[in-house]
XYZ file of C-alpha atoms in Angstrom:
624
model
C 284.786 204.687 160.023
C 282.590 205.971 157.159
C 280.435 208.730 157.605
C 277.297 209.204 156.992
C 277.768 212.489 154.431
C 280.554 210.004 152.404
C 277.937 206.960 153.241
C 275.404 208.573 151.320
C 277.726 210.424 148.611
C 279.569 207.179 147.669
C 275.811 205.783 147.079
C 274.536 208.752 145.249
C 277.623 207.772 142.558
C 276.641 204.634 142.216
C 272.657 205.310 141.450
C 273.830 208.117 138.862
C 276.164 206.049 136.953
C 273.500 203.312 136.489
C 271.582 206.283 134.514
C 272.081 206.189 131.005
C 272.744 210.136 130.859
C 275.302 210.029 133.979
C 275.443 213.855 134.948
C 277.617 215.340 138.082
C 276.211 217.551 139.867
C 277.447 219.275 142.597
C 274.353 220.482 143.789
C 272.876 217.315 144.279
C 275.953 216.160 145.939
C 276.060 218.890 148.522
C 272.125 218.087 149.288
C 272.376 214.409 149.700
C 275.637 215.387 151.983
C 273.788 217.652 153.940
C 270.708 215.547 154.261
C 272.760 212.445 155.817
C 274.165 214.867 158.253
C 270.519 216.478 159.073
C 269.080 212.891 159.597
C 272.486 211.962 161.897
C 273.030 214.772 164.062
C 270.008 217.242 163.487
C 266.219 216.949 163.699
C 265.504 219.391 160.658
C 266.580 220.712 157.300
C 264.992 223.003 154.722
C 266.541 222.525 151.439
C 265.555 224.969 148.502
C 266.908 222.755 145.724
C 267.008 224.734 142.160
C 265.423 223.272 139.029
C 267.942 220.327 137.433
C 269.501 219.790 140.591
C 267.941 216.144 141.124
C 266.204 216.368 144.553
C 264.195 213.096 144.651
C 267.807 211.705 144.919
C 268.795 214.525 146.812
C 266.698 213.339 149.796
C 265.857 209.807 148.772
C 269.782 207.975 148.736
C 270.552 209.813 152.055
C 267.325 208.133 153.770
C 267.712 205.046 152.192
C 271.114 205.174 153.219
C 270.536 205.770 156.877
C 268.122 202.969 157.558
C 265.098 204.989 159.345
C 261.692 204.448 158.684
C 260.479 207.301 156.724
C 257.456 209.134 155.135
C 258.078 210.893 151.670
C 254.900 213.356 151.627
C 254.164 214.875 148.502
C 252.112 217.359 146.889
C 249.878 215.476 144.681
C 249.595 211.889 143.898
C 250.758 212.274 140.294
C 254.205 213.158 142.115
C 253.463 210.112 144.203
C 252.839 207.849 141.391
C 256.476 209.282 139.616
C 258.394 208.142 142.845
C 256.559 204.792 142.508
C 257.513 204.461 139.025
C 260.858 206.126 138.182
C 262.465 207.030 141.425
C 262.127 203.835 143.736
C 262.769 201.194 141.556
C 265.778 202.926 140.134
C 266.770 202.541 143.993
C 265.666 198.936 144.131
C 267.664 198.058 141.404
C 270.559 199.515 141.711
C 271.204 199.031 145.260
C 269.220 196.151 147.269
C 271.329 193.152 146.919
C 274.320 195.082 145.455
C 275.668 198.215 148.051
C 273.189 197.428 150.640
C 273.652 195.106 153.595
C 270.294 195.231 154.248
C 267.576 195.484 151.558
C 265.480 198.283 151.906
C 261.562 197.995 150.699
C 258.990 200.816 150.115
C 255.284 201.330 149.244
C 252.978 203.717 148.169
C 249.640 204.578 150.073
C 247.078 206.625 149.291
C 243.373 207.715 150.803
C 240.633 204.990 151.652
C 238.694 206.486 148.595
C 241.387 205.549 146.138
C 240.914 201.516 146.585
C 237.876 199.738 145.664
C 235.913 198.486 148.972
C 235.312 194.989 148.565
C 232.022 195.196 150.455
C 230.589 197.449 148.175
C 231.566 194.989 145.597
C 229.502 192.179 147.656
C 226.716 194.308 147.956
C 226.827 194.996 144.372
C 227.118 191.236 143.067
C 224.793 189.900 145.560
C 222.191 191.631 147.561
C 220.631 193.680 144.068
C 222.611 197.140 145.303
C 222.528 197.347 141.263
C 218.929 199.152 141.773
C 220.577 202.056 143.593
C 222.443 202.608 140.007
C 219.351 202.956 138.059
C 219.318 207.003 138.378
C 222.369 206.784 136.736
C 223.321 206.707 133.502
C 223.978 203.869 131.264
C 227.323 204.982 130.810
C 227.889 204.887 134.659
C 226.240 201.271 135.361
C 228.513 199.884 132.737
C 231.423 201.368 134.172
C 230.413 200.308 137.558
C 229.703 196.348 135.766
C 233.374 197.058 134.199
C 234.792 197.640 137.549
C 233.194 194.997 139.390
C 235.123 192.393 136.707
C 238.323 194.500 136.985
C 238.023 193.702 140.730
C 238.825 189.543 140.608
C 242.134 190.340 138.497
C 243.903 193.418 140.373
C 246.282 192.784 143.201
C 246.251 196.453 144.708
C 242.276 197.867 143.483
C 243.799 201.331 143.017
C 242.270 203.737 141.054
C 245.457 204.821 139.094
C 245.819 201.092 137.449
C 242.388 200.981 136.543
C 243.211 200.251 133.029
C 239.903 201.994 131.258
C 238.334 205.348 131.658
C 236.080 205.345 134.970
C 233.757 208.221 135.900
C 233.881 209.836 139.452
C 230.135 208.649 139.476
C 231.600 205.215 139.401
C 234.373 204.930 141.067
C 232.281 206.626 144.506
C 229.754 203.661 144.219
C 232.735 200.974 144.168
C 234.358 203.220 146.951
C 234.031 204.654 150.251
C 235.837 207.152 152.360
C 237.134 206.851 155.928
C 233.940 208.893 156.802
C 231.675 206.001 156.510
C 234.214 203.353 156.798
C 233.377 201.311 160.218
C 236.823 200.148 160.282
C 239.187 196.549 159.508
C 237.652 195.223 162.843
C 233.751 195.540 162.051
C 233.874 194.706 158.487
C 233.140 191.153 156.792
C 236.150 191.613 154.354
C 238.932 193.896 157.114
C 241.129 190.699 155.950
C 240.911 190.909 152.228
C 239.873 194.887 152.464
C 242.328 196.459 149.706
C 243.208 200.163 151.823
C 244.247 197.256 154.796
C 246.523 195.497 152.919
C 247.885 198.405 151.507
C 248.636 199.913 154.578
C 250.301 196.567 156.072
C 252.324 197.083 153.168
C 253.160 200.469 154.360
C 254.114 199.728 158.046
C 256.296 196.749 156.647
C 258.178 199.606 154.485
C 261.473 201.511 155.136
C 260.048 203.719 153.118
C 256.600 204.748 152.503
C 254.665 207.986 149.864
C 252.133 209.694 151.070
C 250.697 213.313 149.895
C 249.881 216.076 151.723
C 246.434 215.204 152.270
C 246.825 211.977 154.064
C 249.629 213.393 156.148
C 247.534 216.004 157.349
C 244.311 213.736 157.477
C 246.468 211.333 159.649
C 247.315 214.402 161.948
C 243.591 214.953 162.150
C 243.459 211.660 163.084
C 245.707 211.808 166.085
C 248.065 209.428 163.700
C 245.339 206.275 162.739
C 246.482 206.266 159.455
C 249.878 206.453 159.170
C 252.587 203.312 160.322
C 255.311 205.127 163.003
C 258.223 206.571 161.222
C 261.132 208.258 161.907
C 261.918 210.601 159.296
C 259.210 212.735 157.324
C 260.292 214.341 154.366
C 257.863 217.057 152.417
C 258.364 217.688 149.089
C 256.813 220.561 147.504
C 256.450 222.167 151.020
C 255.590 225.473 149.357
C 252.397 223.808 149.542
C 252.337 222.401 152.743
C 250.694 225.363 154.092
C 247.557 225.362 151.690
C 246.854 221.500 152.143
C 247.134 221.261 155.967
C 244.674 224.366 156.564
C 242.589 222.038 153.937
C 242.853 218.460 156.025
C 242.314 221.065 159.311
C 239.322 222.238 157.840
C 235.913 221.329 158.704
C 232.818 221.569 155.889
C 229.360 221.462 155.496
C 226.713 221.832 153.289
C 223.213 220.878 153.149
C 224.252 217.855 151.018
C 225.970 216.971 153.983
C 222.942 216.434 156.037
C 221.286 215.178 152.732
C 223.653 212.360 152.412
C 224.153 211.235 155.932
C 219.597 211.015 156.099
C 220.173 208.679 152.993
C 222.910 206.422 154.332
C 220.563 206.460 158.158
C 217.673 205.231 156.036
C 218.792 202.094 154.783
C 218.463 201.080 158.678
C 215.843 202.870 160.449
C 212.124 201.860 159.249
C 210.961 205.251 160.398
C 211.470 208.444 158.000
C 210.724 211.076 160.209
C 214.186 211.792 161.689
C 215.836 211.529 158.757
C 213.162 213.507 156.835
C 213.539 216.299 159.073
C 218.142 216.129 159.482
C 217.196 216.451 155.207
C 214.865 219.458 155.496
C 217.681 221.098 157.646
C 220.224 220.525 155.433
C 217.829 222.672 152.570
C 217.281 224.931 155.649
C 221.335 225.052 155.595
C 222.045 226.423 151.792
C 219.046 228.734 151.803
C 220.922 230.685 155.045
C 224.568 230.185 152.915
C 223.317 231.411 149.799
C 222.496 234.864 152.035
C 226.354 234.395 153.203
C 228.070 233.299 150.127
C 231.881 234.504 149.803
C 231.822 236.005 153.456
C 234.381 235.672 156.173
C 232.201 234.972 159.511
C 231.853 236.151 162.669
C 233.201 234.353 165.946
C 230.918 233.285 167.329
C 228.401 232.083 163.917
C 225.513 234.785 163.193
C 222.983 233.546 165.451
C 220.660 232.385 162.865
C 222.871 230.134 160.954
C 223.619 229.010 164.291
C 220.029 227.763 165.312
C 220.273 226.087 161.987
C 223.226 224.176 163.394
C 222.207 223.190 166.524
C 218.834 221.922 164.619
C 221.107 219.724 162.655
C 223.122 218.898 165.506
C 220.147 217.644 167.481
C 218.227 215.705 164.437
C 221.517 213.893 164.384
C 221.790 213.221 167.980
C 218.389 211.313 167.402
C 219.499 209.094 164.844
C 222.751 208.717 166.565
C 220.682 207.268 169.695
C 218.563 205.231 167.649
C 221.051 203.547 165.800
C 222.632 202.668 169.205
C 219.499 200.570 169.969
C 219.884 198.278 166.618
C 220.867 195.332 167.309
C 221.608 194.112 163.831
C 225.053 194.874 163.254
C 225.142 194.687 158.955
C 227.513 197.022 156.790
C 224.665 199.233 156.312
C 224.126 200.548 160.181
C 228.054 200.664 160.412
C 228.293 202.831 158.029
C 225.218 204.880 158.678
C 227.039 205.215 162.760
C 230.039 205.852 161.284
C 228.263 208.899 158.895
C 226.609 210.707 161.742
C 229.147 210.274 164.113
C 231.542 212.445 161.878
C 228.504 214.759 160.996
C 228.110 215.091 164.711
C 231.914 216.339 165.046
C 231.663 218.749 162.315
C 228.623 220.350 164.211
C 230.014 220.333 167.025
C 233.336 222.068 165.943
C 231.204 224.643 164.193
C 229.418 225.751 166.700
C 232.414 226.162 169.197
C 234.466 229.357 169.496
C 237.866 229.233 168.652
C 240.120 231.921 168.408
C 242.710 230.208 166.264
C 239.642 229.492 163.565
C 237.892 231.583 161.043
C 234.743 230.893 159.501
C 233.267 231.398 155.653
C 231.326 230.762 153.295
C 232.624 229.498 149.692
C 231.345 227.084 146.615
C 229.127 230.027 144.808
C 225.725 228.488 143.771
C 226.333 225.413 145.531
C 227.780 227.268 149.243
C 229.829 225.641 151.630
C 230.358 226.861 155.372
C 234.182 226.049 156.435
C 235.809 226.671 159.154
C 239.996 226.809 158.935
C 242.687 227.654 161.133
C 243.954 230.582 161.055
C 247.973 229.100 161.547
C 248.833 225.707 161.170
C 251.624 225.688 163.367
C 249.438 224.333 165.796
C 248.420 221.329 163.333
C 251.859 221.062 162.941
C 253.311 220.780 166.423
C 253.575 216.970 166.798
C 255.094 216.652 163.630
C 258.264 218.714 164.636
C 257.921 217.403 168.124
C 258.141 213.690 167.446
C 260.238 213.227 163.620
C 263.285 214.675 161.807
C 261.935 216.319 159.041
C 263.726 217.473 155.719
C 261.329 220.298 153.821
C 261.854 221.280 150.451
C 261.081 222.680 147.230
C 262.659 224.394 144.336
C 261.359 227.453 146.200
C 260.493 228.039 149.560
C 259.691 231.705 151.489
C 261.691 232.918 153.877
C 258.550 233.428 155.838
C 257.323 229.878 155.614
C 258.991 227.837 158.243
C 257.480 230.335 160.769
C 254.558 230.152 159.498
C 254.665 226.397 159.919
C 255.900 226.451 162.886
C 259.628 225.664 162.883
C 261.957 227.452 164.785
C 264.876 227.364 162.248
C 268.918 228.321 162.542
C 270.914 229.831 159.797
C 272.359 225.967 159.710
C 269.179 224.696 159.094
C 268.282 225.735 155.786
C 270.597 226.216 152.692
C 270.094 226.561 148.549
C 271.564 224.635 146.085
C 271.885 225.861 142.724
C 270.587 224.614 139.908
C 273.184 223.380 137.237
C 271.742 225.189 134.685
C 273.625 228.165 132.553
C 270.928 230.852 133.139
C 273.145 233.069 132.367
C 273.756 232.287 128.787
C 270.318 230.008 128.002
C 267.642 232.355 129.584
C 266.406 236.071 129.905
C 263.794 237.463 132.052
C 261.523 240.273 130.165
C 259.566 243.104 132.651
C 257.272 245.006 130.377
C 257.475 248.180 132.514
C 255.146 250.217 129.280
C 251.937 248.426 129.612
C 249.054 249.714 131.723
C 248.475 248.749 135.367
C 246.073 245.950 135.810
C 242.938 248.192 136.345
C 243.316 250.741 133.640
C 241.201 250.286 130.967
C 243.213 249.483 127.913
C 245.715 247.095 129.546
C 243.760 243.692 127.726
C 244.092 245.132 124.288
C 247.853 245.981 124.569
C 248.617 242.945 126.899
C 247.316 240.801 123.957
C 249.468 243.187 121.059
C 252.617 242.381 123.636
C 251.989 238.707 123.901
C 251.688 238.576 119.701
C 254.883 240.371 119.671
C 256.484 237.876 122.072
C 255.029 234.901 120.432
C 256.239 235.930 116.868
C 259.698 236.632 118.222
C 259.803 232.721 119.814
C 257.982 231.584 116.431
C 255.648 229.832 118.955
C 256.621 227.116 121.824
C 255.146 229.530 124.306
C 253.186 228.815 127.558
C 250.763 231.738 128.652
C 249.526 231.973 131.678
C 246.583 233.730 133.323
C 246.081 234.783 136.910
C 242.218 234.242 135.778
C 239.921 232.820 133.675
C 238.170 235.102 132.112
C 241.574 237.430 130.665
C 243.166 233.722 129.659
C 239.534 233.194 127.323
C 239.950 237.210 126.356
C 243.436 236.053 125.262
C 242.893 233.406 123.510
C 239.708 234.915 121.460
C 241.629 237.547 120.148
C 245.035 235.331 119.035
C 243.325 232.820 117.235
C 243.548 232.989 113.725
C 246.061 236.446 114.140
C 249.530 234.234 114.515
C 249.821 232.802 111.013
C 250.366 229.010 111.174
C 250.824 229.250 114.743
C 248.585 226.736 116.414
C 246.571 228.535 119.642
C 245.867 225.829 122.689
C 243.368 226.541 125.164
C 243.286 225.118 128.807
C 239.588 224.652 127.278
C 239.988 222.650 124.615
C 240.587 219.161 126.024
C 241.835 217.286 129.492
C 245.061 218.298 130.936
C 247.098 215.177 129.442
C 246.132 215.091 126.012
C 246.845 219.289 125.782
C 250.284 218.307 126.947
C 250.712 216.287 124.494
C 249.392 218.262 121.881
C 251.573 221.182 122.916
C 254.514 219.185 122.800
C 254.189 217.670 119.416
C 253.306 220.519 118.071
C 256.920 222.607 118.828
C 255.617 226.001 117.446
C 251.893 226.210 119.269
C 251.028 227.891 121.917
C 249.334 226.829 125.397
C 246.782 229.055 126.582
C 245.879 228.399 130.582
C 246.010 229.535 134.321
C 246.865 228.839 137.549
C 246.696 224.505 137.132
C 249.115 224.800 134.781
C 251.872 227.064 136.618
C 253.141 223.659 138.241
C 253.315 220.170 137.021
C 254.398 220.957 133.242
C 257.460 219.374 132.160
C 258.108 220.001 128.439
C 261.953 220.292 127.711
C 263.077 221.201 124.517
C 262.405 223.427 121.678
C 258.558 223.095 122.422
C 258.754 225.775 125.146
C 261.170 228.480 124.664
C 259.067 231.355 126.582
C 256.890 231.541 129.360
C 254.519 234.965 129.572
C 252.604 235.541 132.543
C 249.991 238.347 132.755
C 250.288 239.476 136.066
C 252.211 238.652 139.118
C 250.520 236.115 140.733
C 248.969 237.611 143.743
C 246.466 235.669 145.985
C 242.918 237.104 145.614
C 242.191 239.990 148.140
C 238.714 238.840 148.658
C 239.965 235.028 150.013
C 238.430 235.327 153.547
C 240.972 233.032 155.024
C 243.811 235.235 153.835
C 241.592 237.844 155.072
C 241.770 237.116 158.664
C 245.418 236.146 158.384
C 245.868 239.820 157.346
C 244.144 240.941 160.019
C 246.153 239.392 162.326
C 249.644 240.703 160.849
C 248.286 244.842 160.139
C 250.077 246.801 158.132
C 252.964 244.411 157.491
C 250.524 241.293 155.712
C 251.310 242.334 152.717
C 254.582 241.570 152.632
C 254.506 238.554 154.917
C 251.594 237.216 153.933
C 250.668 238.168 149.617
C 254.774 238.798 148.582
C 255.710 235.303 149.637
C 252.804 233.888 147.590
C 252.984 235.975 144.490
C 256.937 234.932 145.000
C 256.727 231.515 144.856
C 253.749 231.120 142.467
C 255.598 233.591 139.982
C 258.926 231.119 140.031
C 257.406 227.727 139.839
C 255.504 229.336 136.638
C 259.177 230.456 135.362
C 260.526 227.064 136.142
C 258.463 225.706 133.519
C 261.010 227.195 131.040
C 264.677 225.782 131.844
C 264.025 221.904 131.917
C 266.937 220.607 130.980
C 271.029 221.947 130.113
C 270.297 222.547 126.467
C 266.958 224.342 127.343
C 266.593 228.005 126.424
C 263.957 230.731 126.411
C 262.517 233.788 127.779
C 260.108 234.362 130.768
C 257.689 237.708 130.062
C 255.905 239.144 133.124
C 253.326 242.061 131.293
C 252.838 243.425 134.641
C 254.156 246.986 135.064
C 253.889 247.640 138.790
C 257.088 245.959 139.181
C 258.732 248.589 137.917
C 256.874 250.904 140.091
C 256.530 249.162 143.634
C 258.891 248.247 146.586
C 258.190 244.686 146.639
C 259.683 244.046 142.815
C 263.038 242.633 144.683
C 260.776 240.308 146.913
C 258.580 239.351 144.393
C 261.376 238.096 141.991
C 263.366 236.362 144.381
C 262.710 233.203 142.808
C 264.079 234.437 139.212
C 267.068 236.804 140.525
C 269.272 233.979 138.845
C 267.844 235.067 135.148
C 268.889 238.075 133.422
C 266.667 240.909 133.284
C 265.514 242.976 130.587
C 263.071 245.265 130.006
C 263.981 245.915 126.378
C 261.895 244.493 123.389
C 264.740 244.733 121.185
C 266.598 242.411 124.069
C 263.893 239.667 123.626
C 264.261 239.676 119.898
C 267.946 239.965 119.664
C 267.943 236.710 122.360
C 266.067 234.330 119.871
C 267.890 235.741 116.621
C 270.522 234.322 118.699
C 269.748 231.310 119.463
């Protein structure tokens, strides 16, 4: 009898020979050997899968192969939207109908907000909701008319095939989010609704993409969103962390209270309940703006706390007297649906929790939040109920703990990435500049990064742990590199400076933390990567801030290390994108010659070859 491990291997061979570029790998093979085995005899596997190795494949043939229903969660929905159209129909192709018995179908689901709500649309077309657009700008209300026509030819009513440029403006009032949604049963259009039909599409699915955020929102949810599965698999997991504290969190603002009055007085004739939840919510930022960028105490300071329980009892109101409506139109659904949720925030706010910590973020426009301190606790039923298979190109040491997950040396392994690091890269440690405080470190940061760039003749991607250096930066290149063409992160949308940066093969992108994942440029347009600094995670973040205190003296290195680690190599792992890739990555950031955590910090990049020799850099491109 076959096993599962060959199952899945003798698949894997036949999706990789349908490529036009057939590669072996043996990396890949090992991971979708040890997947099949994971989702066979084990309930978990963390698989660190090097850059090149092919981990979509990795992780998608074995499930595919074994027949269980499973969730692929991703980090963002651009990854989603690559699964959806590279990964899966390479899959669909190559082996429904051909090397599988049984066909196996997937689908792709996203947050309410993405699909157009088709009773907005009504309410648009025929009950004169147009007038509510009139504050808006002509721009808007054409985009809004624009979507309204778009709406009687699309099949899904998904934001990402809207096939013109839509505003956020627009899409919100064509939109709504499960906040004020009253639900498939109390709506006029449940049947026809688009986010229904897409999720009947989902629990009809072997296997269905999610990201992060709906995963999370779903546990939130106590699992409303989300069809039953099997199997979860997390891609990107580095990020896990970061996005579930996100969906845990609970926020408020005094636009919160604002919008929730507005949505209550489309129903109730009288203002004064709704006048006053509004005044509280002004009440609200005036006591933030005194808190801004604080951590909390536990309980809330008592007078943002008899702000609260204002708010909490101006809401009870309208809750009760939209209970005695007996009108039941879109309108008061929604508006019980808004306060109901505004209700729950309140109401977690004001209780003390000693796995929470509360702040106070957003600058000029403050937000209170309240996150868990450890999302292991989020976390639980995931581990409890699926077989889960977590991986990224790097993952901490420290993370499954910090998840949650009780792992075995068994349970986790690395597979290397099939690139020749050895001969095609070379890791640079300036360990001559200034430390990150002194005061001529900007001016001889930017000398080394001319230096580098001349050496490279251009193709290089320089990043910023902040804004303000990364503008410094650029200020004082352009127009001092010859015919060397200087990108800013500034200069145009994220897309389009892509683009320009790869056409362009000897100009240089300019840009921070956004761009240290998510850039895929292979070839002789990037052949070195600088980074400033290493990539530490701001002292002042108050969440990381209680975290710390909780650990002592040893949060640095569980806590800042594993950050800076992993944010430092998937900024490197914009270099090597391919076999015939080469290049340098340049970290100007002398304490790692200095400091005990250098080892740590570079775990990610211990494959390149280090240097700390200018005359090393230059020799590597006269080279190449």
């Amino acid at each position: 009898m076959t096993s599962p491990a060959d199952r899945a291997e003798a698949l894997l061979q036949a999706v990789t020979e349908a490529l036009p570029r057939a590669e072996h790998r043996p990396g890949q093979i090992r991971m979708v050997r040890r997947v099949a085995e994971a989702l066979e005899f084990g309930d978990r596997l963390i698989v660190q899968a090097g850059t090149g190795t092919g981990k979509t494949l990795g992780y998608l043939v074995p499930v595919i192969a074994s027949g269980l229903t499973t969730i692929v969660a991703t980090y963002t929905k651009a990854l989603q939207d690559q699964l959806a159209d590279v990964d899966l129909p390479l899959l669909e192709r190559t082996l429904n109908g051909k090397l599988l018995a049984d066909p196996f179908t997937w689908a792709v689901l996203k947050g309410r907000n993405n699909y157009l709500c088709r009773q907005r649309l009504h309410e648009i077309e025929t009950r004169g909701e147009e007038l509510e657009l009139e504050e808006s700008s002509r721009g808007v209300r054409n985009e809004v008319r624009k979507l309204v026509q778009w709406s009687t030819k699309t099949e899904t009513g998904e934001v990402s095939e809207v096939p013109f440029p839509v505003s956020d403006s627009a899409w919100r009032a064509v939109s709504v989010g499960s906040d004020v949604c009253p639900g498939k049963q109390k709506c006029a259009f449940g049947e026809t609704c688009y986010t229904e039909r897409a999720r009947e599409a989902a629990r009809a699915a072997n296997v269905v993409v999610v990201n992060f955020s709906l995963y999370g929102l779903d546990l939130e949810a106590e699992r409303e969103f989300l069809p039953e599965h099997d199997v979860v698999v997390f891609d990107e997991v580095h990020e896990l962390e970061d996005v579930i504290s996100d969906t845990a969190s609970v926020m408020l603002a005094g636009g919160s209270a604002a919008s929730v009055a507005e949505t209550v007085r489309k129903v109730l004739p009288s203002k004064k309940v709704t006048n006053s939840l509004a005044t509280s919510g002004r009440d609200l930022d005036t006591e933030l703006l005194d808190l801004k960028d604080r951590r909390l105490s536990n309980p809330l300071p008592d007078t943002l706390s008899t702000v609260l329980r204002g708010m909490k009892q101006q809401n009870q109101l309208l809750i009760d007297a939209l209970a005695a409506v007996t009108n039941e139109t879109p309108e008061l659904l929604r508006a019980k649906s808004a306060t109901k949720r505004l209700g729950d925030a309140l109401q977690s706010m004001l209780s003390v929790d000693s796995n929470r910590v509360a702040f106070v973020t957003g600058g000029d426009h403050p937000r209170l939040v309240s996150a868990p301190l450890n999302v292991a606790r989020v976390l639980a039923p995931v581990w409890l109920a699926q077989k889960a298979i977590l991986t990224s190109a790097t993952i901490p040491r420290s993370l499954p703990d910090r998840l949650g997950i009780a792992v075995e040396e068994d349970d986790r392994i690395d597979v290397e990435s099939p690139f020749d690091y050895e001969t095609n890269a070379l890791l640079y440690l300036a360990d001559d500049l200034p430390d990150p405080d002194a005061p001529s470190r900007s001016r001889e940061v930017h000398a080394r990064i001319r230096q580098l760039v001349t050496y490279s003749d251009g193709s290089a991607l320089v990043l910023f742990t902040s804004r303000k250096a990364m503008r410094e930066a650029v200020d004082e290149m352009r127009g001092t590199l010859g015919d060397i063409t200087v990108l800013s992160q500034d200069d145009m949308g994220k897309k389009a400076l892509l683009e320009a940066f790869k056409t362009d093969v000897r100009s240089c992108l300019f840009a921070t933390r956004s761009f240290f994942q998510g850039v895929d440029v292979p070839g002789d347009a990037l052949r070195l990567v600088i980074l400033d600094k290493v990539p530490f995670p701001l002292r002042t973040d108050p969440l990381l801030s209680a975290r710390r205190d909780l650990l002592g003296q040893s949060a640095f290195m569980q806590i800042d290390v594993p950050i800076a680690a992993a944010t430092l190599a998937q900024a490197a792992g914009r270099l090597i994108r391919s076999a015939s890739d080469h290049g340098v990555v340049a970290i100007l950031d002398s304490r790692l010659s200095k400091r005990r955590y250098k080892g740590a910090v570079l775990e990610g990049v211990a494959h390149i070859p280090e240097t700390s020799s200018l005359d090393d850099v230059r020799r590597f491109y006269d080279r190449r």
